[in-house]
C-alpha positions as semicolon CSV with decimal commas, in nm:
position;residue;x (nm);y (nm);z (nm)
1;X;1,110;6,491;0,241
2;X;1,387;6,311;0,049
3;X;1,479;6,395;-0,308
4;X;1,706;6,198;-0,537
5;X;2,022;6,367;-0,660
6;X;2,167;6,363;-1,011
7;X;2,314;6,019;-0,951
8;X;2,030;5,779;-0,872
9;X;2,263;5,570;-0,655
10;X;2,331;5,860;-0,415
11;X;2,129;5,890;-0,092
12;X;1,975;6,218;-0,213
13;X;1,920;6,538;-0,016
14;X;1,727;6,597;0,306
15;X;1,464;6,871;0,323
16;X;1,246;7,010;0,602
17;X;0,920;7,195;0,580
18;X;0,920;7,552;0,713
19;X;0,677;7,842;0,707
20;X;0,844;7,972;0,390
21;X;0,833;7,635;0,221
22;X;1,070;7,339;0,180
23;X;1,437;7,409;0,253
24;X;1,751;7,202;0,282
25;X;1,860;7,165;0,642
26;X;2,227;7,239;0,725
27;X;2,400;7,072;1,019
28;X;2,607;7,338;1,196
29;X;2,862;7,085;1,334
30;X;2,937;6,897;1,018
31;X;2,860;7,176;0,778
32;X;2,644;6,947;0,567
33;X;2,275;6,947;0,505
34;X;2,084;6,691;0,717
35;X;1,720;6,647;0,798
36;X;1,575;6,721;1,137
37;X;1,451;6,369;1,197
38;X;1,299;6,462;1,530
39;X;1,063;6,704;1,355
40;X;0,886;6,443;1,146
41;X;1,022;6,103;1,250
42;X;0,965;5,911;1,570
43;X;1,279;5,868;1,781
44;X;1,208;5,500;1,837
45;X;1,184;5,436;1,463
46;X;1,504;5,631;1,407
47;X;1,690;5,422;1,664
48;X;1,563;5,101;1,504
49;X;1,687;5,212;1,165
50;X;2,030;5,287;1,307
51;X;2,032;4,947;1,479
52;X;1,956;4,759;1,157
53;X;2,209;4,960;0,963
54;X;2,480;4,882;1,217
55;X;2,433;4,503;1,195
56;X;2,711;4,329;1,004
57;X;2,622;3,978;0,894
58;X;2,627;3,763;0,582
59;X;2,286;3,814;0,428
60;X;2,321;3,525;0,184
61;X;2,407;3,278;0,460
62;X;2,115;3,391;0,672
63;X;1,876;3,366;0,379
64;X;1,995;3,016;0,299
65;X;1,941;2,912;0,661
66;X;1,590;3,054;0,651
67;X;1,508;2,881;0,322
68;X;1,628;2,545;0,454
69;X;1,420;2,593;0,768
70;X;1,111;2,668;0,560
71;X;1,169;2,367;0,335
72;X;1,184;2,140;0,641
73;X;0,844;2,264;0,754
74;X;0,583;2,005;0,665
75;X;0,285;2,120;0,466
76;X;-0,034;1,961;0,582
77;X;-0,249;1,794;0,323
78;X;-0,513;2,062;0,319
79;X;-0,771;1,858;0,128
80;X;-0,867;1,496;0,167
81;X;-1,155;1,487;-0,076
82;X;-1,265;1,170;-0,250
83;X;-1,379;1,355;-0,562
84;X;-1,344;1,696;-0,728
85;X;-1,533;1,878;-1,000
86;X;-1,319;1,944;-1,308
87;X;-1,426;2,264;-1,483
88;X;-1,234;2,410;-1,775
89;X;-1,412;2,742;-1,811
90;X;-1,596;3,011;-1,618
91;X;-1,972;2,982;-1,577
92;X;-2,233;3,161;-1,372
93;X;-2,201;2,898;-1,103
94;X;-1,823;2,856;-1,108
95;X;-1,549;3,104;-1,187
96;X;-1,204;3,013;-1,312
97;X;-1,089;2,665;-1,401
98;X;-0,935;2,361;-1,230
99;X;-0,559;2,327;-1,269
100;X;-0,327;2,030;-1,232
101;X;-0,184;2,169;-0,908
102;X;-0,530;2,220;-0,761
103;X;-0,633;1,864;-0,849
104;X;-0,306;1,730;-0,707
105;X;-0,367;1,915;-0,380
106;X;-0,733;1,833;-0,335
107;X;-0,734;1,463;-0,420
108;X;-0,617;1,251;-0,130
109;X;-0,295;1,107;-0,277
110;X;-0,134;1,083;0,067
111;X;-0,382;0,812;0,165
112;X;-0,382;0,652;-0,181
113;X;-0,016;0,550;-0,154
114;X;-0,106;0,336;0,148
115;X;-0,335;0,128;-0,073
116;X;-0,143;-0,139;-0,265
117;X;-0,391;-0,115;-0,555
118;X;-0,327;0,258;-0,601
119;X;0,042;0,275;-0,510
120;X;0,180;0,211;-0,862
121;X;-0,069;0,457;-1,010
122;X;0,040;0,740;-0,778
123;X;0,409;0,664;-0,832
124;X;0,366;0,673;-1,210
125;X;0,178;1,002;-1,179
126;X;0,460;1,149;-0,967
127;X;0,712;1,037;-1,229
128;X;0,523;1,204;-1,515
129;X;0,486;1,527;-1,317
130;X;0,858;1,522;-1,229
131;X;0,950;1,466;-1,593
132;X;0,758;1,752;-1,757
133;X;0,490;1,911;-1,538
134;X;0,675;2,021;-1,224
135;X;0,698;2,384;-1,334
136;X;0,322;2,400;-1,397
137;X;0,244;2,334;-1,029
138;X;0,185;2,615;-0,784
139;X;0,417;2,672;-0,489
140;X;0,198;2,483;-0,242
141;X;0,150;2,202;-0,496
142;X;0,527;2,169;-0,544
143;X;0,576;2,149;-0,169
144;X;0,294;1,898;-0,141
145;X;0,461;1,698;-0,419
146;X;0,782;1,671;-0,217
147;X;0,594;1,575;0,100
148;X;0,405;1,296;-0,075
149;X;0,731;1,179;-0,232
150;X;0,891;1,164;0,112
151;X;0,598;0,957;0,238
152;X;0,644;0,717;-0,055
153;X;1,018;0,678;0,014
154;X;0,960;0,612;0,384
155;X;0,702;0,347;0,299
156;X;0,943;0,172;0,060
157;X;1,225;0,184;0,316
158;X;0,997;0,025;0,573
159;X;0,834;-0,241;0,353
160;X;1,138;-0,309;0,129
161;X;0,910;-0,337;-0,175
162;X;0,899;-0,156;-0,511
163;X;1,259;-0,040;-0,465
164;X;1,342;-0,024;-0,836
165;X;1,024;0,172;-0,906
166;X;1,117;0,444;-0,657
167;X;1,477;0,454;-0,774
168;X;1,359;0,538;-1,124
169;X;1,124;0,803;-0,986
170;X;1,399;0,972;-0,783
171;X;1,643;0,961;-1,076
172;X;1,384;1,122;-1,306
173;X;1,310;1,395;-1,054
174;X;1,677;1,465;-0,987
175;X;1,755;1,492;-1,359
176;X;1,466;1,736;-1,410
177;X;1,570;1,950;-1,113
178;X;1,931;1,964;-1,236
179;X;1,808;2,106;-1,567
180;X;1,576;2,357;-1,403
181;X;1,824;2,475;-1,140
182;X;2,096;2,530;-1,400
183;X;1,856;2,753;-1,593
184;X;1,790;2,973;-1,291
185;X;1,614;3,289;-1,396
186;X;1,448;3,115;-1,692
187;X;1,254;2,844;-1,511
188;X;0,936;2,897;-1,315
189;X;1,014;2,689;-1,009
190;X;0,847;2,859;-0,715
191;X;1,076;2,939;-0,424
192;X;1,434;3,035;-0,363
193;X;1,712;2,849;-0,542
194;X;1,866;2,748;-0,208
195;X;1,548;2,563;-0,113
196;X;1,559;2,355;-0,433
197;X;1,929;2,281;-0,383
198;X;1,846;2,149;-0,037
199;X;1,570;1,932;-0,184
200;X;1,815;1,791;-0,439
201;X;2,050;1,700;-0,154
202;X;1,757;1,525;0,015
203;X;1,688;1,324;-0,302
204;X;2,052;1,211;-0,312
205;X;2,022;1,105;0,052
206;X;1,709;0,901;-0,030
207;X;1,886;0,734;-0,321
208;X;2,173;0,637;-0,091
209;X;1,929;0,488;0,159
210;X;1,762;0,281;-0,114
211;X;2,099;0,156;-0,235
212;X;2,192;0,045;0,118
213;X;1,880;-0,170;0,160
214;X;1,962;-0,534;0,223
215;X;1,655;-0,748;0,167
216;X;1,637;-1,035;0,414
217;X;1,479;-1,372;0,347
218;X;1,182;-1,329;0,580
219;X;1,134;-0,954;0,547
220;X;1,209;-0,683;0,804
221;X;0,932;-0,766;1,050
222;X;0,984;-1,141;1,062
223;X;1,362;-1,101;1,076
224;X;1,318;-0,891;1,388
225;X;1,127;-1,176;1,550
226;X;1,399;-1,423;1,462
227;X;1,667;-1,192;1,603
228;X;1,475;-1,184;1,929
229;X;1,479;-1,568;1,941
230;X;1,104;-1,584;1,900
231;X;1,014;-1,898;1,709
232;X;0,744;-1,853;1,444
233;X;0,425;-2,055;1,482
234;X;0,495;-2,248;1,158
235;X;0,744;-2,259;0,880
236;X;0,580;-2,147;0,557
237;X;0,647;-2,289;0,213
238;X;0,877;-2,113;-0,027
239;X;0,811;-2,053;-0,395
240;X;1,036;-2,341;-0,501
241;X;0,834;-2,583;-0,286
242;X;0,526;-2,532;-0,505
243;X;0,457;-2,750;-0,809
244;X;0,617;-2,633;-1,133
245;X;0,282;-2,552;-1,292
246;X;0,198;-2,316;-1,003
247;X;0,540;-2,152;-1,019
248;X;0,495;-2,091;-1,389
249;X;0,144;-1,959;-1,330
250;X;0,281;-1,709;-1,077
251;X;0,548;-1,593;-1,321
252;X;0,283;-1,532;-1,584
253;X;0,126;-1,273;-1,350
254;X;0,441;-1,055;-1,367
255;X;0,401;-0,775;-1,620
256;X;0,763;-0,654;-1,617
257;X;1,038;-0,858;-1,779
258;X;1,295;-0,721;-1,535
259;X;1,103;-0,885;-1,252
260;X;1,127;-1,217;-1,434
261;X;1,503;-1,179;-1,469
262;X;1,540;-1,090;-1,099
263;X;1,323;-1,385;-0,999
264;X;1,533;-1,619;-1,212
265;X;1,847;-1,507;-1,026
266;X;1,700;-1,608;-0,689
267;X;1,738;-1,985;-0,738
268;X;1,866;-2,225;-1,008
269;X;1,525;-2,391;-1,046
270;X;1,355;-2,055;-1,096
271;X;1,617;-1,958;-1,354
272;X;1,514;-2,252;-1,574
273;X;1,147;-2,148;-1,559
274;X;1,225;-1,781;-1,623
275;X;1,385;-1,874;-1,957
276;X;1,066;-2,038;-2,086
277;X;0,996;-1,920;-2,442
278;X;0,618;-1,934;-2,401
279;X;0,641;-1,710;-2,094
280;X;0,828;-1,437;-2,284
281;X;0,602;-1,478;-2,587
282;X;0,290;-1,408;-2,379
283;X;0,467;-1,111;-2,222
284;X;0,544;-0,961;-2,564
285;X;0,190;-1,021;-2,688
286;X;0,047;-0,858;-2,376
287;X;0,240;-0,532;-2,412
288;X;0,278;-0,492;-2,788
289;X;0,071;-0,536;-3,102
290;X;0,141;-0,789;-3,376
291;X;0,255;-0,513;-3,609
292;X;0,512;-0,391;-3,358
293;X;0,637;-0,744;-3,297
294;X;0,684;-0,811;-3,669
295;X;0,911;-0,509;-3,702
296;X;1,145;-0,634;-3,427
297;X;1,187;-1,004;-3,502
298;X;1,504;-1,164;-3,363
299;X;1,612;-1,520;-3,436
300;X;1,820;-1,734;-3,202
301;X;2,108;-1,961;-3,301
302;X;1,862;-2,248;-3,341
303;X;1,653;-2,051;-3,590
304;X;1,368;-1,987;-3,344
305;X;1,227;-1,654;-3,234
306;X;1,412;-1,522;-2,929
307;X;1,116;-1,372;-2,741
308;X;1,329;-1,257;-2,447
309;X;1,560;-1,045;-2,661
310;X;1,262;-0,923;-2,861
311;X;1,091;-0,803;-2,543
312;X;1,383;-0,589;-2,427
313;X;1,423;-0,450;-2,777
314;X;1,052;-0,366;-2,800
315;X;1,044;-0,179;-2,468
316;X;1,318;0,051;-2,602
317;X;1,108;0,134;-2,906
318;X;0,747;0,134;-2,784
319;X;0,571;0,213;-2,456
320;X;0,455;-0,082;-2,251
321;X;0,095;-0,146;-2,160
322;X;0,019;0,004;-1,820
323;X;-0,163;-0,206;-1,562
324;X;-0,305;-0,072;-1,235
325;X;-0,521;-0,225;-0,967
326;X;-0,717;0,096;-0,918
327;X;-0,734;0,416;-1,122
328;X;-0,892;0,759;-1,121
329;X;-1,217;0,787;-1,313
330;X;-1,387;1,079;-1,483
331;X;-1,764;1,097;-1,506
332;X;-1,855;1,226;-1,853
333;X;-2,199;1,333;-1,730
334;X;-2,109;1,555;-1,433
335;X;-1,732;1,603;-1,496
336;X;-1,638;1,473;-1,151
337;X;-1,298;1,312;-1,097
338;X;-1,275;1,041;-0,832
339;X;-1,114;0,710;-0,748
340;X;-1,273;0,393;-0,882
341;X;-1,557;0,274;-0,661
342;X;-1,605;0,614;-0,494
343;X;-1,962;0,743;-0,479
344;X;-2,012;1,097;-0,609
345;X;-2,326;1,313;-0,647
346;X;-2,411;1,219;-1,006
347;X;-2,754;1,288;-1,157
348;X;-2,722;1,028;-1,433
349;X;-2,953;0,725;-1,432
350;X;-2,656;0,487;-1,462
351;X;-2,344;0,658;-1,324
352;X;-2,121;0,354;-1,383
353;X;-2,176;0,367;-1,759
354;X;-2,062;0,733;-1,768
355;X;-1,730;0,672;-1,589
356;X;-1,408;0,651;-1,790
357;X;-1,083;0,518;-1,642
358;X;-0,790;0,757;-1,671
359;X;-0,428;0,653;-1,698
360;X;-0,170;0,879;-1,530
361;X;-0,096;1,042;-1,867
362;X;-0,470;1,093;-1,931
363;X;-0,498;1,259;-1,590
364;X;-0,227;1,510;-1,685
365;X;-0,377;1,568;-2,032
366;X;-0,709;1,649;-1,867
367;X;-0,563;1,979;-1,742
368;X;-0,392;2,087;-2,063
369;X;-0,591;2,375;-2,203
């Protein structure tokens, strides 16, 4: 039976139980008190303890290797549900409440990113979580977040689309992780610090891969065919081959002014159309209210309103209007969260009238108690 000595860092004294009670055991050879381990400890266990004590290795290096190995292990998407019930309090039927991490795990975001209508929605949701809500996720939700992010990056590297969108997402995540890792001991990131350092190195590697992308004229798949000397069945028209009215109509479908600028740099003819004042005016009126526009008026040298400069000034002052092909919806009658167009067990007479579309920020606010 071990007892601590006066100094709590000392190994203490060893005692054995005798007929007269507990006594310290004295080793005749060394003249010191030791415990008769054979009397109350198995020999095999004793040998194991001596073996572990005799090992000399760098514990920190081994732990880092183990953490990196665990971080490489892929977490399966445990839930692939089309809808979940959002409950904010305990009832007789349901105990506890639904958290952001639980909703993120259960909804099938891994399949949603494969849908072009839902891709931008999921990416914007990942960006908002990376900016302010990463520490509120559970450990499995944080790992699931990184796995979904990896799937998004691989899709962008393969399709060569939405590159700027993913660059902004990775930069936001890396900035947040730098702040959280520097405050180690104060943050609530789940897992060892070495695991998060490895994930930050992975993010830097993804950013380097995105920067090295060279977009070809025909895309990656068609370029492969041309490299193999396989002639395409027909030569398709390019954007500049279309009538000017159609080109302008296509440009009006772009909701981001940076896309207009990039499109104008592709060809001289497109540059002339991208500078159209009416095009930038409609873009400003789409994203911002009249009151916001009046506060940021900018005149050109000719005395006319410079809508292009006004747009880039307005986006620095006000949030832009978000536009998504498909969104998550919340049923106000049964409190079920699902993707738009997904059937759920609702008891309302007209379930469509009870559904409310949620923006990515509304989705996060839904779990703030």
